[in-house]
PDB file of C-alpha atoms in Angstrom:
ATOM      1  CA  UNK A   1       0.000   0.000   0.000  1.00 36.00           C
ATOM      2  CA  UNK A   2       1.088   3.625  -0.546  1.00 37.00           C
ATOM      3  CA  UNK A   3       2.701   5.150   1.878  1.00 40.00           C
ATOM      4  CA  UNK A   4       0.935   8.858   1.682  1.00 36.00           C
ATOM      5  CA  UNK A   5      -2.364   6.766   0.948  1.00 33.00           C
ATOM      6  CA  UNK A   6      -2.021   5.294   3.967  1.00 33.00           C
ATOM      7  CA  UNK A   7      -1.127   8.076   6.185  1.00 38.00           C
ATOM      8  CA  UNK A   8      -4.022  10.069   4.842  1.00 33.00           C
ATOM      9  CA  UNK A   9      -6.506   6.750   5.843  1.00 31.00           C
ATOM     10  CA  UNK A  10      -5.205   6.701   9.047  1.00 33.00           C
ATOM     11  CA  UNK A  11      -6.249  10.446   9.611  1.00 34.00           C
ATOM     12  CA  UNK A  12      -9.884   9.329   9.704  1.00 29.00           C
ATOM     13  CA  UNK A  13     -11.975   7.813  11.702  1.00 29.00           C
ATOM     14  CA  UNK A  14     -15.138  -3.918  13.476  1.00 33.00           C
ATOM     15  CA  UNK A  15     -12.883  -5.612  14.075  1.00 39.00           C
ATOM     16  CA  UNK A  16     -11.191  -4.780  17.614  1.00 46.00           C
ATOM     17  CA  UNK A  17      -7.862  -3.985  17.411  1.00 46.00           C
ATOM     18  CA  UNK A  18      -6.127  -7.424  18.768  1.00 48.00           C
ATOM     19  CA  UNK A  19      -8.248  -8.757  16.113  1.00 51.00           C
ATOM     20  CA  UNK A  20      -6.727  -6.414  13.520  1.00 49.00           C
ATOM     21  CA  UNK A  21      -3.599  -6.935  14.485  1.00 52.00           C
ATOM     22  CA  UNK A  22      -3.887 -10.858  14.269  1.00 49.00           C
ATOM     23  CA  UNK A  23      -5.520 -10.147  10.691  1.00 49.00           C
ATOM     24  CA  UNK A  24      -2.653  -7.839   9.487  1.00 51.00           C
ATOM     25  CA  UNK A  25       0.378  -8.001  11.701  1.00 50.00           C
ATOM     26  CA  UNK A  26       0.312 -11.801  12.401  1.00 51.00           C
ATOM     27  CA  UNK A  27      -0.174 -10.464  16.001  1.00 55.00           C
ATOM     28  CA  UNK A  28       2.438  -8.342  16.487  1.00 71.00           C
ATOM     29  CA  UNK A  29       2.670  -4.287  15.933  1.00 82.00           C
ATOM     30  CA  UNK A  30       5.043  -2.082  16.194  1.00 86.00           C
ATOM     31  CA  UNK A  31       5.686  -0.624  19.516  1.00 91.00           C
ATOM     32  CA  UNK A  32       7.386   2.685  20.173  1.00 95.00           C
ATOM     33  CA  UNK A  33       6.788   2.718  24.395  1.00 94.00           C
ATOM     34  CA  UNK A  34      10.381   3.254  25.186  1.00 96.00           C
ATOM     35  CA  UNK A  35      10.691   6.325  23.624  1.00 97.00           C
ATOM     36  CA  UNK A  36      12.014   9.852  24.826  1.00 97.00           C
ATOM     37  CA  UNK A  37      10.527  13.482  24.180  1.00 98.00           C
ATOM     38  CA  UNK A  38      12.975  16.400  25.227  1.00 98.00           C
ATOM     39  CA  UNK A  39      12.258  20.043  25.628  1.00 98.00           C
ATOM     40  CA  UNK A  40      14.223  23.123  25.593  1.00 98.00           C
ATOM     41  CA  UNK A  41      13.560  26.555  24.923  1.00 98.00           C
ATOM     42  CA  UNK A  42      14.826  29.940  24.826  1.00 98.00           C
ATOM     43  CA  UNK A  43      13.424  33.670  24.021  1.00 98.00           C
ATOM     44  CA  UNK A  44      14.889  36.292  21.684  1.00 97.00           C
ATOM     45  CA  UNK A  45      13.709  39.582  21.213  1.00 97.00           C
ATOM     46  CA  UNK A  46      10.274  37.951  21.660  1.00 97.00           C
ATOM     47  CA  UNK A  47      10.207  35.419  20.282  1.00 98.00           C
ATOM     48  CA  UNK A  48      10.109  31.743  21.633  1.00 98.00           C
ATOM     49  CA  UNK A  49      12.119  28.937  20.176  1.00 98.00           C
ATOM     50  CA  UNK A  50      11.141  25.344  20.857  1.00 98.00           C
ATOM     51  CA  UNK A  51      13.287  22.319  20.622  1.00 98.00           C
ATOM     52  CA  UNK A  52      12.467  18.497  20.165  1.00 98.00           C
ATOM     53  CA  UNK A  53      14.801  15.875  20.626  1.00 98.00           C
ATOM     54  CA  UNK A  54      13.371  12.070  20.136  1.00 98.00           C
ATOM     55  CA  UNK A  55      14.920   9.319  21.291  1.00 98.00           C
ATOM     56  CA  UNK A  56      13.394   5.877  20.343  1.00 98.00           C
ATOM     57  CA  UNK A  57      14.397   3.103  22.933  1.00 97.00           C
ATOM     58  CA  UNK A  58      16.458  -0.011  22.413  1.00 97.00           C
ATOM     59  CA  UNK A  59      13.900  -2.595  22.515  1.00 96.00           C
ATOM     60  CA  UNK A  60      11.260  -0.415  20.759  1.00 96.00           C
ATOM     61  CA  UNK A  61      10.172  -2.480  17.483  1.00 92.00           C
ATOM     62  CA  UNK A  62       8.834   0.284  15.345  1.00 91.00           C
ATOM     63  CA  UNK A  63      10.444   2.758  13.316  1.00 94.00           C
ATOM     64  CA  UNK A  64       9.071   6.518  14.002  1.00 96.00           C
ATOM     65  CA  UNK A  65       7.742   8.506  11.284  1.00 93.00           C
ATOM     66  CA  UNK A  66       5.390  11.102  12.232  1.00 95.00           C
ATOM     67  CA  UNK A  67       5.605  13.798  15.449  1.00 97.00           C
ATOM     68  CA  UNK A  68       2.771  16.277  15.934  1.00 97.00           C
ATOM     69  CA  UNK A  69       2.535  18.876  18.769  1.00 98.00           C
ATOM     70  CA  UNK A  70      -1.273  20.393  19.469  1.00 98.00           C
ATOM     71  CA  UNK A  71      -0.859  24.369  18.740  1.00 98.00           C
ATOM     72  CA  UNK A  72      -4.708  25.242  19.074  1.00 98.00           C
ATOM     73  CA  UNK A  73      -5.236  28.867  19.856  1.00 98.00           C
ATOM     74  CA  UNK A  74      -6.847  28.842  23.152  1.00 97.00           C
ATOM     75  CA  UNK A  75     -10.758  30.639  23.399  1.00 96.00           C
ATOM     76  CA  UNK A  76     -10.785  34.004  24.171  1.00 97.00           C
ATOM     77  CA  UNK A  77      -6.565  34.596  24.068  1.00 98.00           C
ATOM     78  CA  UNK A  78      -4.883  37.407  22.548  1.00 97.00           C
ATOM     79  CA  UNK A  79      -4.355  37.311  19.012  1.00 97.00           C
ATOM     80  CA  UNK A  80      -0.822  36.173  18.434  1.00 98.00           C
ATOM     81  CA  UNK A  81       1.437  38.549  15.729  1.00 97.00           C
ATOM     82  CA  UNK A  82       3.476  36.098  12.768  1.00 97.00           C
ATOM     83  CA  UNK A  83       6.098  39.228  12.295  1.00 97.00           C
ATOM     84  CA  UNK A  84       9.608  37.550  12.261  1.00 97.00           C
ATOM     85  CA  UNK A  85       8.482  33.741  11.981  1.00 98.00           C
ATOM     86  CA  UNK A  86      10.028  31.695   9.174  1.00 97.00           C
ATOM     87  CA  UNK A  87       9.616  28.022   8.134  1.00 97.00           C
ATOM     88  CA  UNK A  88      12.821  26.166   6.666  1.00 96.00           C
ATOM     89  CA  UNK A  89      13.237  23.592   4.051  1.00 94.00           C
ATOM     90  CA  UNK A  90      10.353  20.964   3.383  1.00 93.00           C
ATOM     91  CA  UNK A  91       7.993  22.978   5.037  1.00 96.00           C
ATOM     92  CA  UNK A  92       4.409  22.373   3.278  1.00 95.00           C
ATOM     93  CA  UNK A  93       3.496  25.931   2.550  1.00 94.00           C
ATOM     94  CA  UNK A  94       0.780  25.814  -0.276  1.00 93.00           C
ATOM     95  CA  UNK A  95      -1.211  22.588   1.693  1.00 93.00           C
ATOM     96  CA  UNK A  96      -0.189  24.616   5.150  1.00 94.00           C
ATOM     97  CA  UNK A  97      -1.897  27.733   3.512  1.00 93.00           C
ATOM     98  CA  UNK A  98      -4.397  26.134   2.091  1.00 93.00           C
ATOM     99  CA  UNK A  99      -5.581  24.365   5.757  1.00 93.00           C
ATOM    100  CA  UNK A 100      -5.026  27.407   7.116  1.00 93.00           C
ATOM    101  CA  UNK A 101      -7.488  29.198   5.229  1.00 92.00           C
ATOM    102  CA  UNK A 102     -10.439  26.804   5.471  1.00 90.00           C
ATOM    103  CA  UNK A 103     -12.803  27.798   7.799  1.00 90.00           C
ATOM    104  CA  UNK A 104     -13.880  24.858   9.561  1.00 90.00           C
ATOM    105  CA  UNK A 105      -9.840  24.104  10.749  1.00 92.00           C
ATOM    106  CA  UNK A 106      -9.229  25.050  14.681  1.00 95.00           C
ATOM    107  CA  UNK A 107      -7.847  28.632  14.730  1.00 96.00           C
ATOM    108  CA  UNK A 108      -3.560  28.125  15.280  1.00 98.00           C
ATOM    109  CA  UNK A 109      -0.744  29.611  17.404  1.00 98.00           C
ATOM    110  CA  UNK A 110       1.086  30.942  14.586  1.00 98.00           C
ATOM    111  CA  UNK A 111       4.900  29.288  14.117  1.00 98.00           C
ATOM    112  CA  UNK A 112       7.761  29.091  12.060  1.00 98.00           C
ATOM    113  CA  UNK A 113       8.670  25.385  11.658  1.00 98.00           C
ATOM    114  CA  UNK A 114      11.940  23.607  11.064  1.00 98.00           C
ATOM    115  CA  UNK A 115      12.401  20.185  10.253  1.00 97.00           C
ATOM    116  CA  UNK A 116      15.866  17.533  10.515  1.00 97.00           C
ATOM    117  CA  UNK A 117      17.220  16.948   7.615  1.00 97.00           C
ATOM    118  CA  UNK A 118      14.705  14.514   5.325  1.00 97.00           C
ATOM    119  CA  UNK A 119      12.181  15.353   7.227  1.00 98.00           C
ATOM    120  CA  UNK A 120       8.815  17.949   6.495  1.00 97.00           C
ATOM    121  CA  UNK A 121       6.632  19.934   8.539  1.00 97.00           C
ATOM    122  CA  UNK A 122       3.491  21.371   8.002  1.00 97.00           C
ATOM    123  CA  UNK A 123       0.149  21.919   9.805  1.00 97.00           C
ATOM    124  CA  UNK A 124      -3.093  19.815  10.006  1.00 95.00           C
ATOM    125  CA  UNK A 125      -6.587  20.066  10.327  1.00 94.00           C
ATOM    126  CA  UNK A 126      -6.624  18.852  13.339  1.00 93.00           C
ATOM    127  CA  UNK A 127      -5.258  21.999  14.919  1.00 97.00           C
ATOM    128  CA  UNK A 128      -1.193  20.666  14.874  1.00 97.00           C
ATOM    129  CA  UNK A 129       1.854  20.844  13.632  1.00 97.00           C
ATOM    130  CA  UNK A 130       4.236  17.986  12.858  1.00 96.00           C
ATOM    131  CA  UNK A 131       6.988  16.586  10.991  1.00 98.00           C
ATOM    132  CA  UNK A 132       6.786  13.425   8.808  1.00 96.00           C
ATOM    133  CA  UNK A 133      10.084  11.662   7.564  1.00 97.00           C
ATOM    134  CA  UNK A 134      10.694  11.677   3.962  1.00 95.00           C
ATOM    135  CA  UNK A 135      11.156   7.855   3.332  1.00 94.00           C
ATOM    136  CA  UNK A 136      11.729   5.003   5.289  1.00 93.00           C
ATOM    137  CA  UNK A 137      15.591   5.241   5.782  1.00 96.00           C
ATOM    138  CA  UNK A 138      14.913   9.030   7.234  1.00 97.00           C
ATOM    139  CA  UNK A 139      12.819   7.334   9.950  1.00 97.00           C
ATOM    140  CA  UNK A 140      14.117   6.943  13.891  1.00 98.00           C
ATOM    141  CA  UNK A 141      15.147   3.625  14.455  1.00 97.00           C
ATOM    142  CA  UNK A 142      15.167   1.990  17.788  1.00 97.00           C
ATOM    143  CA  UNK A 143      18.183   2.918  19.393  1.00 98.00           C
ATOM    144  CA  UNK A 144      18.462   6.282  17.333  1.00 98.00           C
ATOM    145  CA  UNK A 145      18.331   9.970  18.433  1.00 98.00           C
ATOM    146  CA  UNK A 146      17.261  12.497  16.161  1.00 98.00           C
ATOM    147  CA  UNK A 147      17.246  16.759  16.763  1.00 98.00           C
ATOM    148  CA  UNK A 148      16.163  19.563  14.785  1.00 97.00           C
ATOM    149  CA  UNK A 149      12.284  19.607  15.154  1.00 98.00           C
ATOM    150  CA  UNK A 150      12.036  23.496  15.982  1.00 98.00           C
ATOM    151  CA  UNK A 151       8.920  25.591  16.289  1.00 98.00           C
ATOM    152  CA  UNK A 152       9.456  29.339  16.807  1.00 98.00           C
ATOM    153  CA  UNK A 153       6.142  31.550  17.916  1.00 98.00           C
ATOM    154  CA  UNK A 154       5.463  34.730  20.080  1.00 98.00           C
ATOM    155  CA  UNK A 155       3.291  32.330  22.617  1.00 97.00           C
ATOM    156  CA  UNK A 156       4.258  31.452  26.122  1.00 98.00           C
ATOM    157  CA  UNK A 157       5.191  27.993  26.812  1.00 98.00           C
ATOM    158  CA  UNK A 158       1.617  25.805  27.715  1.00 98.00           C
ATOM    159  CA  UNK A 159       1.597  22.145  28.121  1.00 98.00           C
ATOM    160  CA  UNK A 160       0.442  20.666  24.543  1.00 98.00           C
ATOM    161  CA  UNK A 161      -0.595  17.511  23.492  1.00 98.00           C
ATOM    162  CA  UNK A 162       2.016  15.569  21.328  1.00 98.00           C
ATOM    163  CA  UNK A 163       1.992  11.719  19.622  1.00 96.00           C
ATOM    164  CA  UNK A 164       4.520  10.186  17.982  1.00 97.00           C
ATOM    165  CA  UNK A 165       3.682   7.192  15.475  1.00 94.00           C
ATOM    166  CA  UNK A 166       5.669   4.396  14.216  1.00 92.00           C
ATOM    167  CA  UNK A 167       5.087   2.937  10.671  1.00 86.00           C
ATOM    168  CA  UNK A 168       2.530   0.979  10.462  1.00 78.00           C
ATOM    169  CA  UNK A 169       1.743  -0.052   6.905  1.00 66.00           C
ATOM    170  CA  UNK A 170       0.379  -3.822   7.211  1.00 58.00           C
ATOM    171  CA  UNK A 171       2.475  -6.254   5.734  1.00 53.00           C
ATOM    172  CA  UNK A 172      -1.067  -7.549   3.207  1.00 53.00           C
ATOM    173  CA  UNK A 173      -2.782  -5.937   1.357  1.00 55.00           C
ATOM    174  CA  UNK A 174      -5.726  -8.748   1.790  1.00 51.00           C
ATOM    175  CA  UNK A 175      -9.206  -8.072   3.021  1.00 55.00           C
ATOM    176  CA  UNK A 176     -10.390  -4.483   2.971  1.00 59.00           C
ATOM    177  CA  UNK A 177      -9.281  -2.007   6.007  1.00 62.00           C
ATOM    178  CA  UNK A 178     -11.764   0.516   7.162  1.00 63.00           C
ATOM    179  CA  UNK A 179     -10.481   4.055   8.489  1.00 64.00           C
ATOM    180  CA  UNK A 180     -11.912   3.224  11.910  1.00 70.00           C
ATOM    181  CA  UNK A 181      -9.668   0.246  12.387  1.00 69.00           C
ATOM    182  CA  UNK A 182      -6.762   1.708  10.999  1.00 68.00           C
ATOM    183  CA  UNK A 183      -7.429   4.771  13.238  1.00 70.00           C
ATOM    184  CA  UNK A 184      -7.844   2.171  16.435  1.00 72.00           C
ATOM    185  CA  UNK A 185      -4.551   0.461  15.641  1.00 75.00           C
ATOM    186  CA  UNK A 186      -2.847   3.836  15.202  1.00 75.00           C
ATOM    187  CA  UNK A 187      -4.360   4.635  18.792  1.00 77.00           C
ATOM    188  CA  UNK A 188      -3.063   2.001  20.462  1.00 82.00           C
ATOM    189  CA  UNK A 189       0.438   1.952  19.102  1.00 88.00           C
ATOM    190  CA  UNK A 190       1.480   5.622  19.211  1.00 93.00           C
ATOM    191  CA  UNK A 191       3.602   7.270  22.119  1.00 96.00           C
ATOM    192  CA  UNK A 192       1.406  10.082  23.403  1.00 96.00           C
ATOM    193  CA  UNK A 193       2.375  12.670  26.601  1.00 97.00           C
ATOM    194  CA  UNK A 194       2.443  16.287  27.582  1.00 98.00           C
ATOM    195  CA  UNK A 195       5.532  18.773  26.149  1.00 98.00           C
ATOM    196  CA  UNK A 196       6.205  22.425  25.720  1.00 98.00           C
ATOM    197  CA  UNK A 197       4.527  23.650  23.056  1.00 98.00           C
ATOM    198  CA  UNK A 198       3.464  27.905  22.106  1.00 98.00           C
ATOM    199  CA  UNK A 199      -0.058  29.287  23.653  1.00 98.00           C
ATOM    200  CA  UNK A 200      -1.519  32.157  24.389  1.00 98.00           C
ATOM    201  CA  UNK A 201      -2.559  34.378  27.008  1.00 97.00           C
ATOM    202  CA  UNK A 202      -6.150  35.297  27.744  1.00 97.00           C
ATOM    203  CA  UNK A 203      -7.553  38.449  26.553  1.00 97.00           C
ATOM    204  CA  UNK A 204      -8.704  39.603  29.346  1.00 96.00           C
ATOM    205  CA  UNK A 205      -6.031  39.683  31.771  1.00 96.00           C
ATOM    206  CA  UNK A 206      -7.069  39.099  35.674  1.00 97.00           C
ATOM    207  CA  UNK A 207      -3.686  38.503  37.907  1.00 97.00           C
ATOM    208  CA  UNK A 208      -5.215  36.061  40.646  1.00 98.00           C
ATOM    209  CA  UNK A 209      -6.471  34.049  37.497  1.00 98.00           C
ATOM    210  CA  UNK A 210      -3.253  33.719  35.468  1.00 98.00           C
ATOM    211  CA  UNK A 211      -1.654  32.962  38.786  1.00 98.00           C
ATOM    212  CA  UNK A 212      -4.099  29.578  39.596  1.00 98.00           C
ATOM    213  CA  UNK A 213      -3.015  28.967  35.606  1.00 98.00           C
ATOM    214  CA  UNK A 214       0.951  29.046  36.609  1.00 98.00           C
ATOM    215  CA  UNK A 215       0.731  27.171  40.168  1.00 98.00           C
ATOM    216  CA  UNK A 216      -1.580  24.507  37.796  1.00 98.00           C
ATOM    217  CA  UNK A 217       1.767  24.577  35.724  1.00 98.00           C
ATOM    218  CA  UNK A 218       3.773  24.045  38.710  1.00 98.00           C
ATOM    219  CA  UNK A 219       1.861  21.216  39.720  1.00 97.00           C
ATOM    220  CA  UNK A 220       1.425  19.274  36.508  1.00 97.00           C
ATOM    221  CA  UNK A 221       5.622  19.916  36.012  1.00 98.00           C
ATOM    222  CA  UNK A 222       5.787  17.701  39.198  1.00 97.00           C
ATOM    223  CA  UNK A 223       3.130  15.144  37.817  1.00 97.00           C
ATOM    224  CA  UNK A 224       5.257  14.787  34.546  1.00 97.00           C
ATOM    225  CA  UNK A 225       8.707  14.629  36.575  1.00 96.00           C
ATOM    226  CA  UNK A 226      10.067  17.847  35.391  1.00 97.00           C
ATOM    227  CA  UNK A 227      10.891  18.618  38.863  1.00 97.00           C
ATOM    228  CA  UNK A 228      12.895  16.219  40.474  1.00 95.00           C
ATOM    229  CA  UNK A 229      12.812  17.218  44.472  1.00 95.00           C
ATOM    230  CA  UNK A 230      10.002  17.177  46.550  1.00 95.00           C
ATOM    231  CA  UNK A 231      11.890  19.860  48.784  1.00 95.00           C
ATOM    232  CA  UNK A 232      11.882  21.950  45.930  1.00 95.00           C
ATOM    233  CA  UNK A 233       8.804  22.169  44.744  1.00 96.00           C
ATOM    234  CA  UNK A 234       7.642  22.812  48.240  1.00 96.00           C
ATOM    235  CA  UNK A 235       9.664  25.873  48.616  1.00 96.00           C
ATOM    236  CA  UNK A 236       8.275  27.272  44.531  1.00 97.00           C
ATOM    237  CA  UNK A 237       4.793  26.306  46.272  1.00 97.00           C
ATOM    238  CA  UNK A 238       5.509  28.790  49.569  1.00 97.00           C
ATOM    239  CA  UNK A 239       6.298  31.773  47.077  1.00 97.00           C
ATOM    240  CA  UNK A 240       3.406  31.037  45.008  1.00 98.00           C
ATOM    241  CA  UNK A 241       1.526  31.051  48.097  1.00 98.00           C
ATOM    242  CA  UNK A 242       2.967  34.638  48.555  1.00 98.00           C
ATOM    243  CA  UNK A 243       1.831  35.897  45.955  1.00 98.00           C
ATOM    244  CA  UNK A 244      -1.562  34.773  45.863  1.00 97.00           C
ATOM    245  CA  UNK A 245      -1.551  36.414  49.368  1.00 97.00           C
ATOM    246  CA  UNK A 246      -0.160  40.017  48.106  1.00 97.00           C
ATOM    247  CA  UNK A 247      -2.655  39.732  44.823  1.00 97.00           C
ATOM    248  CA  UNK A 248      -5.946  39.095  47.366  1.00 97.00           C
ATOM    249  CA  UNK A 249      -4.445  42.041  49.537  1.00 97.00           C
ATOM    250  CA  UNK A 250      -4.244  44.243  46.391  1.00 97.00           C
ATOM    251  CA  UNK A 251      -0.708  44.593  46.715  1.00 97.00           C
ATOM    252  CA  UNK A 252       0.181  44.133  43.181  1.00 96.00           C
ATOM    253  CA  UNK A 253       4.354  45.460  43.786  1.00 96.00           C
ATOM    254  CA  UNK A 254       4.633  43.220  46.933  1.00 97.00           C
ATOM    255  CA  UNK A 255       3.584  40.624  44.966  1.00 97.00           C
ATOM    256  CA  UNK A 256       5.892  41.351  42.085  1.00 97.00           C
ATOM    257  CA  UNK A 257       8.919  41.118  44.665  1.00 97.00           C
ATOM    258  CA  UNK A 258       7.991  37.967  45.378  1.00 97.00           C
ATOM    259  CA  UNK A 259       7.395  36.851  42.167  1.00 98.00           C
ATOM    260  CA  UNK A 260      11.480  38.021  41.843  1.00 97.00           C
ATOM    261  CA  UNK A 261      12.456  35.359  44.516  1.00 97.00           C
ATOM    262  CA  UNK A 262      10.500  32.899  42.905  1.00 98.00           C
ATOM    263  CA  UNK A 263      11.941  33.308  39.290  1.00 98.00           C
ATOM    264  CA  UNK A 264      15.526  33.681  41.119  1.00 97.00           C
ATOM    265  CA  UNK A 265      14.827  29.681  42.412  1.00 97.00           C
ATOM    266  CA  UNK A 266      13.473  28.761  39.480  1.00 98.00           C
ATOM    267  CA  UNK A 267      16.963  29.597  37.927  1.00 97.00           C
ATOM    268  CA  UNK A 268      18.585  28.776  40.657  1.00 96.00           C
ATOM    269  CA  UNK A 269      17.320  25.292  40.771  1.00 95.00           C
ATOM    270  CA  UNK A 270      16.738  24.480  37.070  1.00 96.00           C
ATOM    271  CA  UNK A 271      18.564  24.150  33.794  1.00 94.00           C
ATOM    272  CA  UNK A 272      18.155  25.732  30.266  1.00 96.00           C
ATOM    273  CA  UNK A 273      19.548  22.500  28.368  1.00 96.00           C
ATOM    274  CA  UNK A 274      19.741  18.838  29.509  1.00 96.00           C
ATOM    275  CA  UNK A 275      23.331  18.461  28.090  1.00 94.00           C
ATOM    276  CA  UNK A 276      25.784  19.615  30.875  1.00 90.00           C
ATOM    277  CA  UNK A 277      22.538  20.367  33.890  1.00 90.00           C
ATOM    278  CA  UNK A 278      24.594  19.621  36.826  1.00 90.00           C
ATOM    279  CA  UNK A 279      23.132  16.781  39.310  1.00 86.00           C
ATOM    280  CA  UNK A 280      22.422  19.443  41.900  1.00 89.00           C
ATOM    281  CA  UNK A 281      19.593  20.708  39.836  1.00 94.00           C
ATOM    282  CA  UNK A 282      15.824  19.836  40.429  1.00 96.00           C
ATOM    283  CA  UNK A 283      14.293  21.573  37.434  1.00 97.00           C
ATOM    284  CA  UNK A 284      14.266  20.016  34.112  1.00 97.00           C
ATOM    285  CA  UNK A 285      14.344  22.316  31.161  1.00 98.00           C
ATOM    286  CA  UNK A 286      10.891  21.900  30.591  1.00 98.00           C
ATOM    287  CA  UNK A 287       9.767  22.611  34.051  1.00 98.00           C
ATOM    288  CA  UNK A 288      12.383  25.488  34.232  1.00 98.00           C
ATOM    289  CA  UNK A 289      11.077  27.523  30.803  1.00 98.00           C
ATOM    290  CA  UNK A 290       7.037  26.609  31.852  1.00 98.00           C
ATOM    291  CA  UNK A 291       7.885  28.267  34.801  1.00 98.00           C
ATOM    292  CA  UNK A 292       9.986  30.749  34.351  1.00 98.00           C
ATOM    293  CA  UNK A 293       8.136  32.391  31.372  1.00 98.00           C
ATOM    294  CA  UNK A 294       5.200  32.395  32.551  1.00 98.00           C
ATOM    295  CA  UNK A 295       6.027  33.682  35.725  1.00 98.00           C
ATOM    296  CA  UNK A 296       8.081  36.335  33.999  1.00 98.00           C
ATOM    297  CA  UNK A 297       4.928  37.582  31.982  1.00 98.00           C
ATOM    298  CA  UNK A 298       2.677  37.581  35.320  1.00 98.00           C
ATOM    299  CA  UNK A 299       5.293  40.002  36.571  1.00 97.00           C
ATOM    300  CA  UNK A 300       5.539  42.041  33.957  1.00 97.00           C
ATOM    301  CA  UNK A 301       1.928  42.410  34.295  1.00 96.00           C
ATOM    302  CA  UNK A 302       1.851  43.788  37.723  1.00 95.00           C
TER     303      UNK A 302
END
């Protein structure tokens, strides 16, 4: 079967997927589980740049070939300017334009989107972005690490919504596959998480609001492991408690100073890239930028 056929009937939406796996894998599929998503960002003249590094586990058995990264503009957020994004080789631009335009697609963050090399990006109707390798030899193989998926955008970090998807073109051709079961198999066998990806802000600004958004941030870094010491995030939880206090008290400067101390532990305690992060440190880069943005544009807010 074609490849791009394929990959366009697994996009929509029987037999239960064991049973469509014993039909067209002889019982096995692919399986991608021990796979790695890394995260690190940085911000220049206001813009945000996002990197993705995959790493696909020794005893995976599927080859990786697609990576797409939720970039839905939230409902009722600021409208996002595309001044001084650009999109590098292989990116998609007439089908990118052309699902941009369409009404009935999910408004976007806008980004600029770089690919590895042999790789494309582009944007979906489905409200993402993502990357597709260019043939099968381009794909990440288990044991493999591959760099260079970059989005750049003018929104603050959020946690997005990501999957990753091995091949998974059956071996026969036999029988006829319906986009359900294809879409059920494709379910079941991609790696899915949380990761940093561009939002925006809401609209309407309200300080004590935005503030239950970034200690929500704070917690869900600890649920994903971003923050490694339980002492730690304690102590970020004691200043966020601060400023909640100064904010109901309508002491928006107090609470600004505090906000200070808690962006000094935040770098303090946390690393801009994993390469080199010394052992001391309790803040993965992903749990360092979610916070440390964020908190940065709460302050400047005050």
């Amino acid at each position: 079967m074609n490849k791009l056929i394929f990959s366009f009937i697994i996009g929509l939406v029987g037999l239960t997927v064991t049973a469509f796996a014993e039909t067209y894998w002889g019982g096995e599929l692919p399986n991608i589980g021990e796979t790695t998503l890394k995260t690190e960002m940085a911000l220049t003249d206001g813009i945000y740049t996002y990197w993705y590094t995959i790493t696909s586990g020794q005893t995976n058995t599927g080859q990786i070939w697609l990576f797409d990264i939720d970039i839905t503009k939230p409902e009722g957020s600021v409208e996002l300017s595309s001044e001084g994004l650009v999109n590098g080789p292989g990116y998609a631009r007439h089908s990118s334009a052309l699902i941009l335009s369409k009404p009935t697609t999910p408004k976007m963050i806008p980004v600029g989107l770089f690919s590895p090399p042999n790789w494309n990006s582009g944007v979906s109707v489905r409200g993402q972005c993502g990357w597709g390798a260019n043939d099968d030899q381009y794909m990440i193989f288990p044991g493999y690490t591959l760099s260079g998926f970059q989005i750049t955008s003018r929104g603050l970090p959020g946690l997005r919504d990501f999957i990753i998807e091995p091949d998974i073109v059956p071996p026969s051709e036999e029988g006829e596959i319906t986009g359900e079961q294809i879409k059920a198999t494709r379910d079941n066998v991609a790696f899915k998480g949380k990761t940093l990806g561009p939002t925006a802000p809401p609209a309407q600004f309200v300080a004590l609001d935005f503030l239950s958004y970034l200690i929500e941030l704070k917690h869900q870094a600890g649920t994903l492991g971003w923050i490694t010491n339980k002492g730690a995030e304690n102590s970020l939880d004691v200043k966020l408690d601060q400023v909640k206090k100064k904010l109901e008290a309508g002491e928006p400067k107090a609470a600004a100073n505090v906000l200070a101390a808690f962006l000094n532990e935040v770098n303090a305690q946390g690393c801009a890239t994993h390469d080199g992060c010394p052992s001391g440190k309790h803040l993965r880069p992903e749990a360092w930028a979610l916070l440390k943005f964020n908190a940065e544009y709460l302050r400047s807010q005050l």
